[in-house]
Amino acid sequence: MESKGKGPSWSNEARRGQNQPPRKDAYAKLLSQHQSSRFRSYLEQFAQQNVLPDLNSVSNKGCGSKYRKRGPIVMDKFDLIGQESPLHSEMRGEIGDRDRDVYSLTKHGQFGTVTQTNNHKEDLALDEKSPKKHKKKQMLKDPGSGESTGSKVDKAAKSESQHSENHIDVRCGLEGVNKRSRKKSGAKEKNSADPPLVQNKGHQPQASPADRVKKNRGGRQSKKAMFEEYMSLQDVSAGLKRGELIQGSLRINPKKYHEAFIPSPDGLADIFLDGIVARNRALNGDIVVVKVLPQHQWRVVKSEPDSEESPETQCVAGNTKCENKKAATSSSPDVIVEAHYNDESEGPNEAVVQRVQNISLQDKASSKNEDTPTALPTEKVLQRTAKVVYIIEQKHSRAASGFIKFLPDKNFAMFAPVDHRIPRVNVPLVDCPANFDLRPGDYANTLFICRITHWPADNTFAEGRLAKTLGQAGEIEPETEGILIEYDVDFSEFSDQALACLPQALPWSIPPEELSKRRDLRKECIFTIDPTTARDLDDALSCKLLPDGNFEVGVHIADVSFFVEPGNALDFIASRRATSVYLVQKVIPMLPRLLCEELCSLNPLTDRLTISVIWNLTPEGKILSEWFGRSVIRSCVKLSYDHAQSMIEAPDKLFTANELPPCAPEHPIDEIHQAVLNLHAIAKCLRAQRFEGGALRLDQMKLSFTLDHETGMPQGCYVYQYRDSNKLVEEFMLLANMSAAHQIYRTFPELALLRRHPPPQAKMVDTLQELCDQMGLNIDLSSAGALHRSLNETLGNDQYSSARKEVLTNMCSRPMQMALYFCSGALKNETLFRHYALNVPMYTHFTSPIRRYADVIVHRLLAASLRCGPHIKITTEDIQNQASHCNDRKTASKRVQELSSELFFSVFVKESGPLDSEAMVMGMLDQSFDVLVLRYGVQKRIYCNSLEGLQSFEYKKVGKCPEMTLLWTPDDTEKPCIRQDLSIFSLVEVQLKSDKAPLKYSAVLKRP
């Protein structure tokens, strides 16, 4: 811990050591300086601040009186803190924790083992010219909060510690072994005895024999456990059943990676996990079981802890540089809340439920856990804190992209992930490039992939192996590959076994016996409407005017289940991939391209197998009849959204053949045009009925790119426009999905794969409603329909109304939960089947089997229900397990798509920037605020302390409404400061500039 001027400067000591040969007593001198009166006075001050006993009882002898001769300890620019790597005995006691924020000496000392890192201006590292070992970290222990494995004291010490919350074990020894002398002698040296325990009663119990004499290999002191042992599955099951433990998905804040959260089963504020020790080796997305800590160890926040928004309100201004660094390395520009949805809102996934004996977590935890947030004076609130006691499922891939750091005189290197939520990893030197030890600087900007293989309990560093060299950081393809591997996206070529499941005789044609089993629709006017670049055309539309004035409308979906048989090698790979992944520059397909782009794709002028749903509809969209069945179609034209939009906007125009793609001669262009117009008219009625019936749509800006055909680099970007042609297709896909859901549930009430959308988190909704009321916004959050009407009625009609709607939409998205696939037989309460946003009782995915495996299952269920397909042989558990996996892969796919867009926009800013744009304030914290950059639709955080020319700033809250005042230094010193007042919806001018770090850019606020 930094002594703030009361101790010697380690960096100065290091610099002196670099200019002269190591002196024989250098380490002893350093040790004596740290045992000086100034340092001891600092310890006493620290003890008083933390209500600890007088540290005078700590003898110099107990604080490292035995030491080895070493060369000077030097600093490195890498964030390497004195913690060790347990790859093997040679590695023990060498390397440290990468997180400064593992400053897990928390305010309440709530964890069983607490580590205090050396918070100097630069962390301890190794110097290439002086290959010596680090000073060991000090270990503090609070036995009042549970024992950690690996730390043992005798019975007397344990008994005494039960009566003292302030009992700590201060291990101050600076120890080391000179390698060359050890090699010569080969003798094993003993470490110094542990310092005595310090207690508030003044009693110093005797250390146990195991603590007094450490006979560790190589003369090193055996490591005290950083993390607690996991509970047994039996104890976890019992604890969940009694409501003493809580299960949930772990979310780690990407901007403040020492903070993590799990959702509260009762729908109240998230439960907070403080630091890496509390996470107990769990990574982002893992399904964990936590134990809520006693109330006196909860976190005090200045406002209601509804999200990750609250922690920054407690930051000290002096920590801004550290926070800016973290924000700069964050991979996400998300606003305030790292993840505003709850991946596991349904409770535990069903595979877990079976392991913990079918416990209903939400009911148990909410009824038996009485530890709820408590109001404090001066509007402060307690937020529950917890620690991980068990990892049920490792959802995180344990793979990361990052850089390697050479450590002289070691047979391992240090891997630093780009994502700071992942720990640093010790990797064997043999995994590194052949000349890495000779020319480490050549690889300073090279991206590698590392896979974590083990994370021992006695180290904040994990262990792993380098899997691959990606290439230079900042280049699109290496960065893209790193994203795919980190999110466990399978982009490998399909195996020979999988490809053997496809038709081998090409070109393929539909077998005559198959044609005889299907409804022949090849003479109907059927066409596709897709993005211009789409190759996997899995849905087509038809619309025919009937003599009675009604319409026969068809939705025709590619029959993927005909080609992908259950249980074969191709089916297995598709089920694991679960979804196609759409990047800016390419698609990672779920199925081989022969299926995606040829055999299943509804390409024009080609016979294709489909499953169709055909309705008789009135012009107002009322369903008169419905038919499901297997069919064969022949699309007459491949329309893009632009083509369909031009037809909608020019209903009386006679389009020529040159204005459209090739069309089938038997269907003239005006017939296709009229069918599009009829579909548009019906779709408008269907859409109006949906929203009148209480549906909700939260549209958010989506960035699209134009790419150079040769280089693949972004040439330009624009905000994607959602137009009537998109809405047309959407309405009929929604109608088909709802019809399919009812069809399969009627036939298979225990096996139907459905999709539900839980209502938003009530506590966050209440807080948002209060904020909107105080801002004078007439927003009704009581239901999905009320919110939709509010968003479209209360934001004015000026040029910035769409921007205000986007800002408010983002605010309203935070309480929302993710829609989830599930098996109907695994969720007994039918009221939980509802889809909140669509406001319908039942929904599924049926219309995209080429890119979603859930749709393939629905197709099989649908065919079986119609008795035109094989009998269903899978169980409720099988479908639920697959549904859970599809949820995981869909979430990962969505994040990969976002990161791909961020990657390309970062490259665009670097190549074309700086970029100027208007922006609108959409959120505030005490030292920063978030803006929506209107020209590009991106969200960015601006830190006040990084603004040049800003003299001061003041943040305040009027009720729930945040406000900020900025005072700018005037160009003329004789003039007063320029005042700028900011609140939600304020318009500002920003400039997007590329940072020095690869693929990082920042938003700079322009002076008013």
JSON list of N, CA, C and O in Angstrom, two decimals, residues 913-930:
[
{"chain": "A", "resi": 913, "resn": "GLY", "atom": "N", "xyz": [-10.89, 9.73, -39.00]},
{"chain": "A", "resi": 913, "resn": "GLY", "atom": "CA", "xyz": [-11.09, 10.72, -37.95]},
{"chain": "A", "resi": 913, "resn": "GLY", "atom": "C", "xyz": [-10.06, 11.82, -37.95]},
{"chain": "A", "resi": 913, "resn": "GLY", "atom": "O", "xyz": [-9.11, 11.80, -38.75]},
{"chain": "A", "resi": 914, "resn": "PRO", "atom": "N", "xyz": [-10.23, 12.80, -37.03]},
{"chain": "A", "resi": 914, "resn": "PRO", "atom": "CA", "xyz": [-11.32, 12.87, -36.05]},
{"chain": "A", "resi": 914, "resn": "PRO", "atom": "C", "xyz": [-12.66, 13.21, -36.70]},
{"chain": "A", "resi": 914, "resn": "PRO", "atom": "O", "xyz": [-12.71, 13.85, -37.75]},
{"chain": "A", "resi": 915, "resn": "LEU", "atom": "N", "xyz": [-13.74, 12.74, -36.05]},
{"chain": "A", "resi": 915, "resn": "LEU", "atom": "CA", "xyz": [-15.09, 12.90, -36.57]},
{"chain": "A", "resi": 915, "resn": "LEU", "atom": "C", "xyz": [-15.89, 13.80, -35.64]},
{"chain": "A", "resi": 915, "resn": "LEU", "atom": "O", "xyz": [-15.92, 13.58, -34.43]},
{"chain": "A", "resi": 916, "resn": "ASP", "atom": "N", "xyz": [-16.54, 14.80, -36.19]},
{"chain": "A", "resi": 916, "resn": "ASP", "atom": "CA", "xyz": [-17.35, 15.73, -35.41]},
{"chain": "A", "resi": 916, "resn": "ASP", "atom": "C", "xyz": [-18.82, 15.38, -35.55]},
{"chain": "A", "resi": 916, "resn": "ASP", "atom": "O", "xyz": [-19.29, 14.96, -36.62]},
{"chain": "A", "resi": 917, "resn": "SER", "atom": "N", "xyz": [-19.56, 15.57, -34.46]},
{"chain": "A", "resi": 917, "resn": "SER", "atom": "CA", "xyz": [-20.99, 15.26, -34.48]},
{"chain": "A", "resi": 917, "resn": "SER", "atom": "C", "xyz": [-21.69, 15.92, -33.30]},
{"chain": "A", "resi": 917, "resn": "SER", "atom": "O", "xyz": [-21.07, 16.20, -32.27]},
{"chain": "A", "resi": 918, "resn": "GLU", "atom": "N", "xyz": [-22.97, 16.15, -33.47]},
{"chain": "A", "resi": 918, "resn": "GLU", "atom": "CA", "xyz": [-23.80, 16.51, -32.32]},
{"chain": "A", "resi": 918, "resn": "GLU", "atom": "C", "xyz": [-24.01, 15.25, -31.49]},
{"chain": "A", "resi": 918, "resn": "GLU", "atom": "O", "xyz": [-23.98, 14.13, -32.00]},
{"chain": "A", "resi": 919, "resn": "ALA", "atom": "N", "xyz": [-24.24, 15.45, -30.21]},
{"chain": "A", "resi": 919, "resn": "ALA", "atom": "CA", "xyz": [-24.51, 14.32, -29.31]},
{"chain": "A", "resi": 919, "resn": "ALA", "atom": "C", "xyz": [-25.54, 14.76, -28.29]},
{"chain": "A", "resi": 919, "resn": "ALA", "atom": "O", "xyz": [-25.71, 15.95, -28.02]},
{"chain": "A", "resi": 920, "resn": "MET", "atom": "N", "xyz": [-26.20, 13.78, -27.73]},
{"chain": "A", "resi": 920, "resn": "MET", "atom": "CA", "xyz": [-27.21, 14.06, -26.71]},
{"chain": "A", "resi": 920, "resn": "MET", "atom": "C", "xyz": [-26.85, 13.30, -25.44]},
{"chain": "A", "resi": 920, "resn": "MET", "atom": "O", "xyz": [-26.53, 12.11, -25.48]},
{"chain": "A", "resi": 921, "resn": "VAL", "atom": "N", "xyz": [-26.91, 14.01, -24.31]},
{"chain": "A", "resi": 921, "resn": "VAL", "atom": "CA", "xyz": [-26.59, 13.40, -23.02]},
{"chain": "A", "resi": 921, "resn": "VAL", "atom": "C", "xyz": [-27.66, 12.38, -22.68]},
{"chain": "A", "resi": 921, "resn": "VAL", "atom": "O", "xyz": [-28.86, 12.67, -22.75]},
{"chain": "A", "resi": 922, "resn": "MET", "atom": "N", "xyz": [-27.23, 11.18, -22.30]},
{"chain": "A", "resi": 922, "resn": "MET", "atom": "CA", "xyz": [-28.19, 10.13, -22.00]},
{"chain": "A", "resi": 922, "resn": "MET", "atom": "C", "xyz": [-28.00, 9.50, -20.63]},
{"chain": "A", "resi": 922, "resn": "MET", "atom": "O", "xyz": [-28.77, 8.62, -20.24]},
{"chain": "A", "resi": 923, "resn": "GLY", "atom": "N", "xyz": [-27.01, 9.93, -19.88]},
{"chain": "A", "resi": 923, "resn": "GLY", "atom": "CA", "xyz": [-26.81, 9.40, -18.53]},
{"chain": "A", "resi": 923, "resn": "GLY", "atom": "C", "xyz": [-25.65, 10.11, -17.87]},
{"chain": "A", "resi": 923, "resn": "GLY", "atom": "O", "xyz": [-24.77, 10.66, -18.55]},
{"chain": "A", "resi": 924, "resn": "MET", "atom": "N", "xyz": [-25.65, 10.13, -16.53]},
{"chain": "A", "resi": 924, "resn": "MET", "atom": "CA", "xyz": [-24.61, 10.82, -15.79]},
{"chain": "A", "resi": 924, "resn": "MET", "atom": "C", "xyz": [-24.17, 10.02, -14.58]},
{"chain": "A", "resi": 924, "resn": "MET", "atom": "O", "xyz": [-24.98, 9.34, -13.93]},
{"chain": "A", "resi": 925, "resn": "LEU", "atom": "N", "xyz": [-22.87, 10.17, -14.30]},
{"chain": "A", "resi": 925, "resn": "LEU", "atom": "CA", "xyz": [-22.30, 9.71, -13.04]},
{"chain": "A", "resi": 925, "resn": "LEU", "atom": "C", "xyz": [-21.59, 10.92, -12.43]},
{"chain": "A", "resi": 925, "resn": "LEU", "atom": "O", "xyz": [-21.65, 12.02, -12.99]},
{"chain": "A", "resi": 926, "resn": "ASP", "atom": "N", "xyz": [-20.95, 10.73, -11.30]},
{"chain": "A", "resi": 926, "resn": "ASP", "atom": "CA", "xyz": [-20.44, 11.92, -10.60]},
{"chain": "A", "resi": 926, "resn": "ASP", "atom": "C", "xyz": [-19.23, 12.53, -11.27]},
{"chain": "A", "resi": 926, "resn": "ASP", "atom": "O", "xyz": [-18.92, 13.70, -11.06]},
{"chain": "A", "resi": 927, "resn": "GLN", "atom": "N", "xyz": [-18.50, 11.77, -12.12]},
{"chain": "A", "resi": 927, "resn": "GLN", "atom": "CA", "xyz": [-17.32, 12.32, -12.77]},
{"chain": "A", "resi": 927, "resn": "GLN", "atom": "C", "xyz": [-17.34, 12.13, -14.28]},
{"chain": "A", "resi": 927, "resn": "GLN", "atom": "O", "xyz": [-16.35, 12.40, -14.95]},
{"chain": "A", "resi": 928, "resn": "SER", "atom": "N", "xyz": [-18.44, 11.67, -14.81]},
{"chain": "A", "resi": 928, "resn": "SER", "atom": "CA", "xyz": [-18.52, 11.41, -16.24]},
{"chain": "A", "resi": 928, "resn": "SER", "atom": "C", "xyz": [-19.97, 11.44, -16.68]},
{"chain": "A", "resi": 928, "resn": "SER", "atom": "O", "xyz": [-20.89, 11.43, -15.86]},
{"chain": "A", "resi": 929, "resn": "PHE", "atom": "N", "xyz": [-20.15, 11.46, -17.98]},
{"chain": "A", "resi": 929, "resn": "PHE", "atom": "CA", "xyz": [-21.51, 11.39, -18.52]},
{"chain": "A", "resi": 929, "resn": "PHE", "atom": "C", "xyz": [-21.46, 10.66, -19.86]},
{"chain": "A", "resi": 929, "resn": "PHE", "atom": "O", "xyz": [-20.43, 10.64, -20.54]},
{"chain": "A", "resi": 930, "resn": "ASP", "atom": "N", "xyz": [-22.58, 10.07, -20.23]},
{"chain": "A", "resi": 930, "resn": "ASP", "atom": "CA", "xyz": [-22.69, 9.29, -21.45]},
{"chain": "A", "resi": 930, "resn": "ASP", "atom": "C", "xyz": [-23.46, 10.07, -22.50]},
{"chain": "A", "resi": 930, "resn": "ASP", "atom": "O", "xyz": [-24.44, 10.77, -22.18]}
]
